[in-house]
mmCIF file of C-alpha atoms in Angstrom:
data_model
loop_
_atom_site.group_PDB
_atom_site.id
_atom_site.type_symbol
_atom_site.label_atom_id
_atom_site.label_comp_id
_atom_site.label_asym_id
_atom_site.label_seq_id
_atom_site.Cartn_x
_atom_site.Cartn_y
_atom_site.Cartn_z
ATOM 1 C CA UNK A 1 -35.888 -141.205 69.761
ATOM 2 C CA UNK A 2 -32.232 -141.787 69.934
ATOM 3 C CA UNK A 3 -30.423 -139.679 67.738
ATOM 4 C CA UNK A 4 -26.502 -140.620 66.900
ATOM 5 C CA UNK A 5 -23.644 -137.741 66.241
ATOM 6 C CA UNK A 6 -23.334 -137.961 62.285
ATOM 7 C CA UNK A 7 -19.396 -138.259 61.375
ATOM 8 C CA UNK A 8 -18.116 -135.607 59.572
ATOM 9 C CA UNK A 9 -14.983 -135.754 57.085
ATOM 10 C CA UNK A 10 -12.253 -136.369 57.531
ATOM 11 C CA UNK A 11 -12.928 -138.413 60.939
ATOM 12 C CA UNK A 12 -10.802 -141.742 60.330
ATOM 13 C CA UNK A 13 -13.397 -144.050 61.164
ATOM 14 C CA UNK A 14 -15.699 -143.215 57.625
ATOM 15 C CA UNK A 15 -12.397 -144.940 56.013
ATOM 16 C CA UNK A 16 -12.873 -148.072 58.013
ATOM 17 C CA UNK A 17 -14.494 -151.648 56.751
ATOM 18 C CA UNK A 18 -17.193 -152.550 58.696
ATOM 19 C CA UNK A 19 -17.166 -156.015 60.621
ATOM 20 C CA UNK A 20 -20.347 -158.697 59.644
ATOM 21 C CA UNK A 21 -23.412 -158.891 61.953
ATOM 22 C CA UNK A 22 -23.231 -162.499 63.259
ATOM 23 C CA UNK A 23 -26.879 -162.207 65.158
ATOM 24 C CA UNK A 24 -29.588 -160.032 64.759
ATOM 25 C CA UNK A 25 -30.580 -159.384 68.349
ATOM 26 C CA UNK A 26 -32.111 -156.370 70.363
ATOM 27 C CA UNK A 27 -29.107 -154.504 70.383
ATOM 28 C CA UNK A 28 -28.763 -154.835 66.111
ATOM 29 C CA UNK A 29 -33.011 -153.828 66.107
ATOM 30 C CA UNK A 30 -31.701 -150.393 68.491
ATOM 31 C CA UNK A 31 -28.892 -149.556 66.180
ATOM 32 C CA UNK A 32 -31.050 -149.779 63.436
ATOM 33 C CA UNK A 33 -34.026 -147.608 65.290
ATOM 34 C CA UNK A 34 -31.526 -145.434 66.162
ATOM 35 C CA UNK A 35 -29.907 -144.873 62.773
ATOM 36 C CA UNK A 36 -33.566 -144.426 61.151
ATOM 37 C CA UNK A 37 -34.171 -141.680 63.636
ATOM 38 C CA UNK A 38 -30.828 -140.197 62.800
ATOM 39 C CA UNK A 39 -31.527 -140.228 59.532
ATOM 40 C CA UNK A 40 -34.749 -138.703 59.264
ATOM 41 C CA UNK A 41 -33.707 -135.977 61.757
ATOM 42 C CA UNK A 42 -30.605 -135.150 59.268
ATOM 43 C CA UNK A 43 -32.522 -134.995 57.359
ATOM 44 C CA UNK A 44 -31.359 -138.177 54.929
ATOM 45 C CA UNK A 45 -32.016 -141.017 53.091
ATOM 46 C CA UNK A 46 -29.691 -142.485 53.889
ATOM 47 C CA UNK A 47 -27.614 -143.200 56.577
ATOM 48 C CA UNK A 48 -24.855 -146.555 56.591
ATOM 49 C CA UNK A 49 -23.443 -147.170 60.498
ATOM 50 C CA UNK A 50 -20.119 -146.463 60.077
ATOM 51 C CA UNK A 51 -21.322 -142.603 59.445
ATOM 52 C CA UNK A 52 -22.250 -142.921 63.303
ATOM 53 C CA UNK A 53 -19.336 -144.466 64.735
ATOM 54 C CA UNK A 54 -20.817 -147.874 64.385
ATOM 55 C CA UNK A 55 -18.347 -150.110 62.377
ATOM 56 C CA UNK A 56 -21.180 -152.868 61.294
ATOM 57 C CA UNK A 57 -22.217 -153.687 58.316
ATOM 58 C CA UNK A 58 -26.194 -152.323 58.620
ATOM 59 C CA UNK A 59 -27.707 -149.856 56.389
ATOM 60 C CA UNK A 60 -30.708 -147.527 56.203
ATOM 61 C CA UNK A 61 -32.899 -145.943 53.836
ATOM 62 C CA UNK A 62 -35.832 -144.262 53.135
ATOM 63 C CA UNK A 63 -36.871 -143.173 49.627
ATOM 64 C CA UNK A 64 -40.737 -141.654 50.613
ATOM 65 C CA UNK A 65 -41.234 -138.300 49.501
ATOM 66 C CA UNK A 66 -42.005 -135.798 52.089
ATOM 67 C CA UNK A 67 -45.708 -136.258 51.328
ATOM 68 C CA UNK A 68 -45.534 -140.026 51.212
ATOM 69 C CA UNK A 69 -45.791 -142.625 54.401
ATOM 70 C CA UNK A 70 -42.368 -143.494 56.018
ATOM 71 C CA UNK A 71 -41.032 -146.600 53.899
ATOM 72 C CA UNK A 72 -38.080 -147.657 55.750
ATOM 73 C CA UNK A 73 -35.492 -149.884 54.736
ATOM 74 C CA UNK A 74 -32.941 -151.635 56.530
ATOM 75 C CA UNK A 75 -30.302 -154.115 55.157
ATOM 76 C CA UNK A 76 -27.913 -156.256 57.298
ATOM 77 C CA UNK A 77 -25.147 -157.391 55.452
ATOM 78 C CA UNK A 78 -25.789 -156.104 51.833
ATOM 79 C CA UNK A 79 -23.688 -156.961 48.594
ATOM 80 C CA UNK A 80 -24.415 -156.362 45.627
ATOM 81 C CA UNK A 81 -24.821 -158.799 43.290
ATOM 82 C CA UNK A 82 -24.981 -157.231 39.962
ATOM 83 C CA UNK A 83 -24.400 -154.161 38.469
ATOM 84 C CA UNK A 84 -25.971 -153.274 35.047
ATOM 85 C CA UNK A 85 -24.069 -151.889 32.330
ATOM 86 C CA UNK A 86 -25.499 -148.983 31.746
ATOM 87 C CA UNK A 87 -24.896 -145.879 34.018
ATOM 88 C CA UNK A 88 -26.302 -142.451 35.148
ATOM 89 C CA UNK A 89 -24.754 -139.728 36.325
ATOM 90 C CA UNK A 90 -26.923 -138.178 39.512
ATOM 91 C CA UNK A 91 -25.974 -135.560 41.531
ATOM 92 C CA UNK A 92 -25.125 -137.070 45.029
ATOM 93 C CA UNK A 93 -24.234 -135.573 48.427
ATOM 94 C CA UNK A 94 -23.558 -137.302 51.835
ATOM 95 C CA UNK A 95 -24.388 -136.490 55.656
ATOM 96 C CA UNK A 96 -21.047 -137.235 56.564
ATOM 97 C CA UNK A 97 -19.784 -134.398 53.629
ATOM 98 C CA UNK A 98 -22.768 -131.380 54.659
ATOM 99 C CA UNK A 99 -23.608 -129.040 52.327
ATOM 100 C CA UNK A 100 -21.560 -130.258 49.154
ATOM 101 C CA UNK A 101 -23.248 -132.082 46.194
ATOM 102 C CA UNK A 102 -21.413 -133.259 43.252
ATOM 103 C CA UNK A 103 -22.214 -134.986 39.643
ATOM 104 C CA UNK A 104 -21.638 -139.114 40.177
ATOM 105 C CA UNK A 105 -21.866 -141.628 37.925
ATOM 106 C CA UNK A 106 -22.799 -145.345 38.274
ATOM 107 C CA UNK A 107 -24.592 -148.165 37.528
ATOM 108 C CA UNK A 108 -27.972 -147.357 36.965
ATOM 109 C CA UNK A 109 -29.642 -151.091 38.623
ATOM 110 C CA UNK A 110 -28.250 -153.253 41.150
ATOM 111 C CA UNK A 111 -29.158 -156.593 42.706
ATOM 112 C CA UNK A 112 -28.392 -156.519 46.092
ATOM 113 C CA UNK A 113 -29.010 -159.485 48.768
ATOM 114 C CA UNK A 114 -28.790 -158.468 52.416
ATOM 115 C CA UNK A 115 -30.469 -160.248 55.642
ATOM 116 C CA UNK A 116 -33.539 -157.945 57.096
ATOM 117 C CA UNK A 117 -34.432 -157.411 61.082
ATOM 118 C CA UNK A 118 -36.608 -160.306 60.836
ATOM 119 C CA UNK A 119 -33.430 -162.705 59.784
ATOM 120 C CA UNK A 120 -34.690 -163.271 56.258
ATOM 121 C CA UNK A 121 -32.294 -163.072 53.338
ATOM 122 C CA UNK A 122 -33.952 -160.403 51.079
ATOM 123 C CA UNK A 123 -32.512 -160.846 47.148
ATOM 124 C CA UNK A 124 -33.727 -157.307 45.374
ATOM 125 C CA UNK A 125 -33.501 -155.026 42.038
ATOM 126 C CA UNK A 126 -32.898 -151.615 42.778
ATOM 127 C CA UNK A 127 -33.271 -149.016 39.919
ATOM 128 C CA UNK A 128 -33.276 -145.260 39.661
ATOM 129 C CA UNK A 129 -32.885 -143.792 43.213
ATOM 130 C CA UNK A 130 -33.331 -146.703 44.731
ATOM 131 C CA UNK A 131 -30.062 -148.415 42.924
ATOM 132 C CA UNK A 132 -28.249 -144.842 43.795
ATOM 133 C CA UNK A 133 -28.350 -144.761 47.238
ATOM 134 C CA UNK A 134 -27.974 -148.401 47.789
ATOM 135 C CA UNK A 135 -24.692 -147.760 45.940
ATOM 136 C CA UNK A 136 -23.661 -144.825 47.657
ATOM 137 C CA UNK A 137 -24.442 -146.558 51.432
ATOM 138 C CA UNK A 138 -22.749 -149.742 50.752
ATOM 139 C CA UNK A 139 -19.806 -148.140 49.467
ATOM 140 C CA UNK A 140 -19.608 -146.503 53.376
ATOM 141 C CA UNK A 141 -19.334 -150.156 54.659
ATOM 142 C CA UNK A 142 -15.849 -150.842 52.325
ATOM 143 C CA UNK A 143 -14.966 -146.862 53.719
ATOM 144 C CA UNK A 144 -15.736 -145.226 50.378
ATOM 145 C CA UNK A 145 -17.260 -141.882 49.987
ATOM 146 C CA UNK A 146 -19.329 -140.468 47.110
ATOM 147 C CA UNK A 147 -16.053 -137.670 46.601
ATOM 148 C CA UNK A 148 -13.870 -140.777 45.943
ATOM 149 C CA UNK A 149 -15.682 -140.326 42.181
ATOM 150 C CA UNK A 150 -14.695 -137.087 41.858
ATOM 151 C CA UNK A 151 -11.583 -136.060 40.127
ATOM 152 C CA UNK A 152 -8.230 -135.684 42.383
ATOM 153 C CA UNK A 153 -8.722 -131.790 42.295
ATOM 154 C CA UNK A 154 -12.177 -131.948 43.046
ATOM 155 C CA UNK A 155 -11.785 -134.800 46.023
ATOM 156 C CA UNK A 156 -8.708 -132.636 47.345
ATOM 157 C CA UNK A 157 -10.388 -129.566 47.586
ATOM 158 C CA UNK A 158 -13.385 -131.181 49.641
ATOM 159 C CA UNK A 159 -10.927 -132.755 51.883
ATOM 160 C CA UNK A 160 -8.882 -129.815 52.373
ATOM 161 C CA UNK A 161 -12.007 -127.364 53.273
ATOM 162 C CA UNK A 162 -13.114 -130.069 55.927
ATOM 163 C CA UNK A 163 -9.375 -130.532 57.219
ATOM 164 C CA UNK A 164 -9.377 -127.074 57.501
ATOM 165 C CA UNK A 165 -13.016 -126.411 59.501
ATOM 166 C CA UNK A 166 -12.012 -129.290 61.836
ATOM 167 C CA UNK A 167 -8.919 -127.216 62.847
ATOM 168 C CA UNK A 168 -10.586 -124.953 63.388
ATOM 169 C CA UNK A 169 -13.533 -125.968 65.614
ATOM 170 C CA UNK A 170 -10.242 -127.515 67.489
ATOM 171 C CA UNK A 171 -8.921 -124.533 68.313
ATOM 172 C CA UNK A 172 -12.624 -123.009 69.349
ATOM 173 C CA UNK A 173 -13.094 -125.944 71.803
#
């Protein structure tokens, strides 16, 4: 098991775009073990690359209930392709933002196309949680964060109570 430092707000890099994979080779299939691993240690599920440092477009999930077999997913290069008109508004919190959960609304179905380990493009409709957190990792590949919803009070407030721990863990160190 190789478990990754998770990024933590406001750490520069989570505002980065994330460069294309050219090549899926060992290296992509370790990140990609790796980030799983992070993930379920978090525990997530979720977990884009950029949240570890890793500024490549790859992205993991895994929806399975805590009862339920491991169902990992892991896109390469996703986009989404369409977004249905009608939203939901879920309540939505992020590794990278611990311990805070806010109301967020989107689209509630997405097509997304993305390329999986085995080099295949993958063209699929995502729904309920599923569309959610495909959503919500993506937007980590363009630097977005779920709080970039929120209203400016609400975002500022976040940011400020994480500029303000990081200061302080600073000054600890």
């Amino acid at each position: 098991m190789a478990k990754r430092p998770i990024l933590l707000l406001p750490d520069p890099r989570l505002r980065a775009i994330a460069d294309p994979i050219d090549k899926i080779d060992d290296s992509i299939k370790q990140l990609a073990k790796d980030m799983l691993d992070t993930m379920y240690e978090a525990p997530g599920i979720g977990l884009a690359a950029p949240q570890i440092g890793e500024l490549r477009r790859i992205v993991v999930m895994d929806l399975a209930k805590e009862d339920e077999p491991a169902d990992p997913i892991v896109m390469i290069n996703p986009e989404i392709l369409k977004f249905s008109d009608e939203t939901v508004t879920t309540e939505e919190g992020c590794l990278s933002i611990p311990e805070l959960y806010y109301d967020v609304e989107r689209p509630a179905e997405v097509t997304v196309r993305y390329t999986d380990l085995e080099g295949r493009t993958v063209e699929r409709a995502a729904a309920d949680r599923l569309a959610i957190c495909v959503q919500h990792e993506l937007d980590h590949l363009d630097g977005v964060l779920y709080i970039d919803y929120l209203s400016r009070l609400k975002r500022d407030r976040v940011l400020k109570k994480f500029q303000k721990a990081e200061k302080l863990a600073k000054r600890a160190s």
